[in-house]
Amino acid sequence: MSSRPLVLIAAGGTGGHLFPAESLAVALERRNVRVALATDDRVGNIAATFPAETVVRIPAATPSGGSLVQRARAALVLGLGTLRALQALRRLRPDAVIGFGGYPTVPPLVAASLLRIPAVIHEQNGVIGRANRFLAPRMSLIATGFAQVRGVPATRARMIHTGNPVRPGVLAAAQVPYPELTADGSVKLLVFGGSQGARVMSDIAPTAVAQMPEYLRRRLVITQQARQEDLARVREAYATLGVTADVQPFFKDLPQRMAGAHLVVSRSGASTVAELSVIGRPAILVPLPGALDQDQAANAQSLAAIGAATMINQEAFTPERLAAELVDYLKNPQSLTRAAAAAKSAGINDAAERLAAEVVRLAAARPSDENRP
């Protein structure tokens, strides 16, 4: 058996959870810690590149929303997942388990608490998610992406603010200085919204640009994410306006695109807000509406409160409002520079290292094999 400690990372198969999990895995490997990954079936091909020596797929489901029958079925799946997780943890014998939110983390973390293995949750958002809220009373440690997190239940777990781990590409982009601005030079605008947010950006951004005075509009150089079915109309809209625009369904080099931008218009997921802060770019943030916890609104407010971003709720995110914000920024370029500096001041570049240090500390306190349950 290896003398190197083993940490099991639990993360659902979406980028928002897996990106920070991957950053932690890399930081743990630098500390000579072995890593295993517990995830759900959505992980797909990501498992092939995740830096883990073992990947365990555990059934999971979301027991909220839908009918009573659907919720009951989800609860049964989570129960089955917990049994599978207990088997996996007895086999792997990890020294610590850490989850990154979402219901796929519930089975392995409940199993860890039942087996008295040190268990950690990382809450990425400014409002604790429902899965993490359920798990919190069972945890040894709660790490947070934001200094203030609403909705944390009563717990004896120690809480620490580590920040949100970001990908190596983001750390590289953070070395790029804010692009120089001149009174009449080009302004690079990056617009994206993820799988759930690109449609509203396609509907609003081109119309907003059309409403700007022509002399300001022609200064824009736009990079925009759009769904495949929206590509043609968005590209045509900008071409008709004479605006230089690169419109694609996906950007593999999004951190580099962010670093090259003077202003970002986007949703306010935890990873996006962390990346904006670490790279240091001003933003217009439109929180995803309809979320029960309003986590994206809390995330956006953290940057708006320090002058790093403008938060616009989706019902107020009209072409007229966006056009007015863009005109104001272009007429007052110093406001962009100030907002970029404010964003940079909030960035935590070493969040993965901070979190790794805490997890290793817990793992080191784990009893030796002969004393384990």
Coordinates of C-alpha atoms in Angstrom, one line a residue:
M1 CA 0.0 0.0 0.0
S2 CA 1.3 3.4 -0.9
S3 CA 2.6 5.6 2.0
R4 CA 1.3 8.7 0.1
P5 CA -2.0 10.0 1.4
L6 CA -5.1 9.7 -0.8
V7 CA -7.8 12.3 -1.2
L8 CA -11.1 11.6 -2.8
I9 CA -12.5 14.5 -4.7
A10 CA -16.3 14.4 -5.3
A11 CA -17.5 16.6 -8.2
G12 CA -20.5 16.5 -10.5
G13 CA -19.9 16.1 -14.2
T14 CA -20.2 19.8 -15.2
G15 CA -17.5 22.3 -15.8
G16 CA -18.6 24.6 -13.0
H17 CA -17.8 21.8 -10.5
L18 CA -15.0 20.0 -12.3
F19 CA -12.8 22.9 -13.1
P20 CA -12.1 23.9 -9.5
A21 CA -11.9 20.2 -8.6
E22 CA -9.2 19.8 -11.2
S23 CA -7.3 22.8 -9.9
L24 CA -7.3 21.3 -6.4
A25 CA -6.2 17.9 -7.8
V26 CA -3.2 19.5 -9.5
A27 CA -2.3 21.4 -6.2
L28 CA -2.6 18.1 -4.2
E29 CA -0.3 16.3 -6.7
R30 CA 2.3 19.0 -6.1
R31 CA 2.1 18.1 -2.4
N32 CA 2.7 14.4 -3.2
V33 CA -0.9 13.5 -2.5
R34 CA -2.7 10.8 -4.5
V35 CA -6.1 11.8 -5.9
A36 CA -9.2 9.8 -6.7
L37 CA -12.4 11.3 -8.3
A38 CA -16.0 10.4 -7.5
T39 CA -18.5 11.7 -10.1
D40 CA -21.7 10.9 -11.9
D41 CA -22.3 9.6 -15.4
R42 CA -22.4 13.2 -16.9
V43 CA -18.6 13.3 -16.6
G44 CA -18.2 11.7 -20.1
N45 CA -14.7 12.1 -21.6
I46 CA -13.6 14.5 -19.0
A47 CA -12.6 11.6 -16.8
A48 CA -9.9 10.7 -19.3
T49 CA -8.0 13.9 -18.6
F50 CA -8.8 14.5 -15.0
P51 CA -5.6 14.1 -12.9
A52 CA -6.8 11.2 -10.8
E53 CA -5.5 7.7 -10.4
T54 CA -9.0 6.3 -10.0
V55 CA -12.4 7.5 -11.2
V56 CA -15.5 6.1 -9.4
R57 CA -18.9 6.7 -10.9
I58 CA -21.7 6.9 -8.3
P59 CA -25.4 7.3 -9.1
A60 CA -26.9 10.6 -8.1
A61 CA -30.1 12.6 -8.8
T62 CA -31.6 15.9 -7.7
P63 CA -34.5 15.5 -5.2
S64 CA -36.0 19.0 -5.7
G65 CA -38.5 20.2 -8.2
G66 CA -40.7 17.9 -10.3
S67 CA -43.5 15.7 -9.0
L68 CA -43.6 13.8 -5.7
V69 CA -42.8 10.6 -7.6
Q70 CA -39.8 12.2 -9.3
R71 CA -38.5 13.4 -5.9
A72 CA -39.0 10.0 -4.3
R73 CA -37.2 8.3 -7.2
A74 CA -34.3 10.8 -6.8
A75 CA -34.1 10.0 -3.1
L76 CA -33.9 6.3 -3.9
V77 CA -31.1 6.9 -6.4
L78 CA -29.2 8.9 -3.8
G79 CA -29.7 6.1 -1.3
L80 CA -28.3 3.6 -3.8
G81 CA -25.4 6.0 -4.5
T82 CA -24.6 6.1 -0.8
L83 CA -24.4 2.3 -0.7
R84 CA -22.1 2.4 -3.7
A85 CA -20.0 5.1 -2.1
L86 CA -19.6 3.2 1.1
Q87 CA -18.3 0.2 -0.9
A88 CA -15.9 2.5 -2.8
L89 CA -14.6 4.3 0.3
R90 CA -14.0 1.0 2.1
R91 CA -12.0 -0.2 -0.9
L92 CA -10.0 3.0 -1.5
R93 CA -9.6 4.0 2.2
P94 CA -9.1 7.7 1.5
D95 CA -7.5 10.0 4.1
A96 CA -10.0 12.8 3.4
V97 CA -13.0 13.4 1.1
I98 CA -13.8 16.8 -0.4
G99 CA -16.9 17.8 -2.4
F100 CA -17.5 20.7 -4.7
G101 CA -21.3 21.0 -4.4
G102 CA -24.3 19.6 -6.3
Y103 CA -26.1 16.4 -5.4
P104 CA -23.5 14.1 -7.0
T105 CA -21.4 14.9 -4.0
V106 CA -24.0 13.8 -1.4
P107 CA -23.4 10.0 -1.5
P108 CA -19.6 10.1 -1.2
L109 CA -19.7 12.7 1.5
V110 CA -22.4 11.0 3.5
A111 CA -20.5 7.8 3.2
A112 CA -17.3 9.6 4.5
S113 CA -19.1 10.9 7.5
L114 CA -20.6 7.5 8.3
L115 CA -17.1 6.0 8.1
R116 CA -15.6 8.9 10.2
I117 CA -13.3 10.0 7.4
P118 CA -12.5 13.7 7.5
A119 CA -15.0 15.4 5.1
V120 CA -14.9 18.8 3.5
I121 CA -17.2 20.8 1.3
H122 CA -16.2 23.7 -0.8
E123 CA -19.0 26.2 -1.4
Q124 CA -18.3 28.2 -4.6
N125 CA -21.2 30.7 -4.4
G126 CA -22.2 33.6 -2.2
V127 CA -25.3 31.6 -1.1
I128 CA -24.8 28.0 0.0
G129 CA -26.3 25.4 -2.3
R130 CA -29.0 23.0 -1.2
A131 CA -26.7 19.9 -1.4
N132 CA -24.0 21.6 0.6
R133 CA -26.6 22.9 3.1
F134 CA -27.7 19.4 3.7
L135 CA -24.1 18.2 4.1
A136 CA -22.8 21.0 6.3
P137 CA -23.7 19.6 9.7
R138 CA -21.8 16.4 8.9
M139 CA -18.6 18.1 7.8
S140 CA -15.2 18.6 9.4
L141 CA -14.5 21.8 7.4
I142 CA -16.4 24.2 5.1
A143 CA -14.3 26.1 2.7
T144 CA -15.8 29.1 0.8
G145 CA -15.2 30.9 -2.4
F146 CA -16.5 34.2 -1.1
A147 CA -15.7 35.9 2.2
Q148 CA -19.5 36.1 3.0
V149 CA -21.8 33.1 2.3
R150 CA -25.5 33.3 3.1
G151 CA -27.6 30.4 4.3
V152 CA -25.0 28.3 6.1
P153 CA -26.8 26.1 8.7
A154 CA -25.7 25.6 12.3
T155 CA -22.7 23.4 12.3
R156 CA -19.6 22.6 14.4
A157 CA -17.5 22.5 11.2
R158 CA -14.7 25.0 10.9
M159 CA -15.2 27.5 8.2
I160 CA -12.4 29.1 6.1
H161 CA -12.4 31.4 3.1
T162 CA -10.0 30.0 0.5
G163 CA -11.4 31.6 -2.6
N164 CA -12.5 29.6 -5.7
P165 CA -9.7 27.5 -7.4
V166 CA -9.2 28.5 -11.0
R167 CA -7.7 26.6 -14.0
P168 CA -4.0 26.9 -14.9
G169 CA -5.1 28.8 -18.1
V170 CA -6.7 31.4 -15.9
L171 CA -3.5 31.9 -13.9
A172 CA -1.6 32.3 -17.1
A173 CA -4.1 34.9 -18.4
A174 CA -3.8 36.7 -15.1
Q175 CA -0.3 37.7 -16.1
V176 CA -1.6 39.7 -19.1
P177 CA -1.9 43.4 -18.3
Y178 CA -5.2 45.2 -18.8
P179 CA -5.2 46.3 -22.5
E180 CA -4.3 49.9 -23.1
L181 CA -7.2 52.2 -23.8
T182 CA -7.2 55.4 -25.8
A183 CA -10.0 58.0 -26.2
D184 CA -10.7 57.0 -29.8
G185 CA -9.1 53.5 -30.0
S186 CA -10.9 50.1 -30.3
V187 CA -12.6 48.6 -27.3
K188 CA -12.7 44.8 -27.1
L189 CA -16.0 43.4 -25.8
L190 CA -16.3 39.8 -24.8
V191 CA -19.9 38.4 -24.5
F192 CA -20.7 34.9 -23.3
G193 CA -23.3 33.2 -21.2
G194 CA -22.6 29.5 -21.0
S195 CA -25.1 26.8 -22.2
Q196 CA -28.0 28.4 -20.3
G197 CA -27.2 32.0 -21.0
A198 CA -26.0 32.4 -24.6
R199 CA -29.5 32.8 -26.0
V200 CA -30.3 36.0 -24.1
M201 CA -26.9 37.4 -25.1
S202 CA -27.7 36.7 -28.7
D203 CA -31.1 38.4 -28.4
I204 CA -29.9 41.5 -26.6
A205 CA -26.3 42.3 -27.5
P206 CA -26.6 42.9 -31.3
T207 CA -29.7 45.0 -30.8
A208 CA -28.0 47.1 -28.1
V209 CA -25.0 47.7 -30.3
A210 CA -27.3 48.8 -33.1
Q211 CA -28.7 51.5 -30.8
M212 CA -25.3 53.0 -30.1
P213 CA -24.1 56.1 -31.9
E214 CA -22.2 55.0 -35.0
Y215 CA -18.9 56.7 -34.1
L216 CA -18.9 54.7 -30.8
R217 CA -20.2 51.5 -32.3
R218 CA -17.5 51.3 -34.9
R219 CA -14.9 51.3 -32.1
L220 CA -16.1 47.9 -30.8
V221 CA -14.4 44.7 -31.6
I222 CA -16.7 41.9 -30.3
T223 CA -16.1 38.3 -29.4
Q224 CA -19.3 36.5 -28.6
Q225 CA -20.5 33.1 -27.8
A226 CA -23.8 32.0 -29.4
R227 CA -25.7 28.8 -29.7
Q228 CA -25.4 27.0 -33.0
E229 CA -28.9 27.9 -34.1
D230 CA -28.2 31.6 -33.4
L231 CA -24.8 31.9 -35.1
A232 CA -26.1 33.1 -38.5
R233 CA -28.4 35.8 -37.2
V234 CA -25.8 37.2 -34.7
R235 CA -23.0 37.2 -37.3
E236 CA -25.3 38.9 -39.9
A237 CA -26.5 41.5 -37.4
Y238 CA -22.9 42.6 -36.6
A239 CA -21.9 42.5 -40.3
T240 CA -24.8 44.7 -41.2
L241 CA -23.7 47.2 -38.6
G242 CA -20.1 47.2 -39.8
V243 CA -18.9 45.9 -36.5
T244 CA -15.9 43.5 -36.3
A245 CA -17.1 40.4 -34.5
D246 CA -16.0 36.8 -33.9
V247 CA -19.1 34.8 -33.1
Q248 CA -18.6 31.1 -32.2
P249 CA -20.5 28.5 -30.3
F250 CA -17.6 27.7 -28.0
F251 CA -14.2 29.1 -27.1
K252 CA -11.6 26.7 -25.9
D253 CA -9.3 29.6 -25.0
L254 CA -11.9 31.6 -23.0
P255 CA -9.4 32.7 -20.3
Q256 CA -7.1 34.2 -23.0
R257 CA -10.1 35.9 -24.6
M258 CA -11.0 37.3 -21.3
A259 CA -7.5 38.7 -20.8
G260 CA -7.7 40.4 -24.1
A261 CA -11.0 42.1 -23.4
H262 CA -11.6 45.6 -22.1
L263 CA -15.1 44.7 -20.9
V264 CA -17.0 41.4 -20.4
V265 CA -20.7 40.8 -20.5
S266 CA -21.7 37.5 -19.0
R267 CA -23.6 35.5 -16.5
S268 CA -22.2 35.4 -12.9
G269 CA -21.5 31.8 -12.1
A270 CA -19.0 31.3 -9.4
S271 CA -16.2 30.2 -11.8
T272 CA -16.8 33.2 -14.1
V273 CA -16.7 35.7 -11.2
A274 CA -13.5 34.1 -9.8
E275 CA -11.9 34.2 -13.3
L276 CA -12.9 37.9 -13.8
S277 CA -11.3 38.7 -10.4
V278 CA -8.1 36.8 -10.9
I279 CA -7.6 38.1 -14.4
G280 CA -8.8 41.6 -13.4
R281 CA -11.5 42.5 -16.0
P282 CA -14.5 44.8 -15.6
A283 CA -17.9 43.2 -16.4
I284 CA -21.6 43.7 -16.9
L285 CA -23.1 40.7 -15.1
V286 CA -26.6 39.3 -15.7
P287 CA -27.4 36.7 -13.1
L288 CA -29.2 33.6 -14.2
P289 CA -32.9 34.2 -13.2
G290 CA -35.1 31.6 -11.6
A291 CA -32.6 30.0 -9.3
L292 CA -34.1 29.2 -5.9
D293 CA -31.0 30.3 -4.0
Q294 CA -30.2 33.3 -6.2
D295 CA -26.6 32.4 -6.0
Q296 CA -25.5 34.1 -9.2
A297 CA -27.1 37.4 -7.9
A298 CA -25.0 37.1 -4.7
N299 CA -21.9 36.4 -6.8
A300 CA -22.4 39.4 -9.0
Q301 CA -23.1 41.6 -6.1
S302 CA -19.7 40.8 -4.6
L303 CA -18.0 42.5 -7.6
A304 CA -20.6 45.3 -8.0
A305 CA -20.1 46.3 -4.4
I306 CA -16.5 47.1 -5.0
G307 CA -17.0 48.9 -8.3
A308 CA -15.6 46.0 -10.4
A309 CA -18.9 45.2 -12.2
T310 CA -22.4 46.4 -13.0
M311 CA -25.1 44.0 -12.1
I312 CA -28.3 44.0 -14.3
N313 CA -31.1 41.6 -13.4
Q314 CA -32.4 39.8 -16.5
E315 CA -35.8 41.6 -16.5
A316 CA -33.9 44.9 -16.7
F317 CA -31.4 43.6 -19.3
T318 CA -32.8 45.3 -22.3
P319 CA -31.1 46.5 -25.5
E320 CA -31.7 50.1 -24.3
R321 CA -30.0 49.4 -20.9
L322 CA -27.1 47.6 -22.4
A323 CA -26.6 50.3 -25.0
A324 CA -26.6 53.0 -22.3
E325 CA -24.0 51.1 -20.3
L326 CA -21.7 50.5 -23.3
V327 CA -21.9 54.2 -24.3
D328 CA -21.1 55.3 -20.8
Y329 CA -18.0 53.1 -20.7
L330 CA -16.8 54.1 -24.1
K331 CA -17.2 57.8 -23.3
N332 CA -15.5 57.3 -19.9
P333 CA -12.6 54.9 -20.5
Q334 CA -11.1 55.7 -17.1
S335 CA -14.1 54.0 -15.5
L336 CA -13.1 50.7 -17.2
T337 CA -9.5 51.0 -16.0
R338 CA -10.8 51.7 -12.4
A339 CA -13.2 48.7 -12.6
A340 CA -10.4 46.4 -13.9
A341 CA -8.2 47.4 -10.9
A342 CA -11.1 46.8 -8.5
A343 CA -11.7 43.3 -10.0
K344 CA -8.0 42.5 -9.8
S345 CA -7.9 43.5 -6.1
A346 CA -10.6 40.8 -5.3
G347 CA -8.8 38.0 -7.1
I348 CA -7.3 35.1 -5.1
N349 CA -4.7 33.5 -7.3
D350 CA -3.7 30.8 -4.8
A351 CA -7.1 29.5 -3.9
A352 CA -6.2 26.0 -5.0
E353 CA -3.1 26.0 -2.8
R354 CA -5.0 27.4 0.2
L355 CA -7.6 24.7 -0.1
A356 CA -5.0 21.9 -0.7
A357 CA -3.2 23.0 2.5
E358 CA -6.4 22.6 4.5
V359 CA -7.2 19.2 3.0
V360 CA -3.7 17.9 3.5
R361 CA -3.8 19.1 7.2
L362 CA -7.0 17.1 7.7
A363 CA -5.7 14.0 5.9
A364 CA -2.5 14.1 8.0
A365 CA -4.7 13.9 11.2
R366 CA -6.4 10.7 9.9
P367 CA -5.7 7.7 12.1
S368 CA -3.3 5.0 10.9
D369 CA -4.7 2.0 9.0
E370 CA -4.9 -0.3 12.0
N371 CA -7.0 2.3 13.9
R372 CA -9.4 3.0 11.2
P373 CA -13.0 1.8 11.3

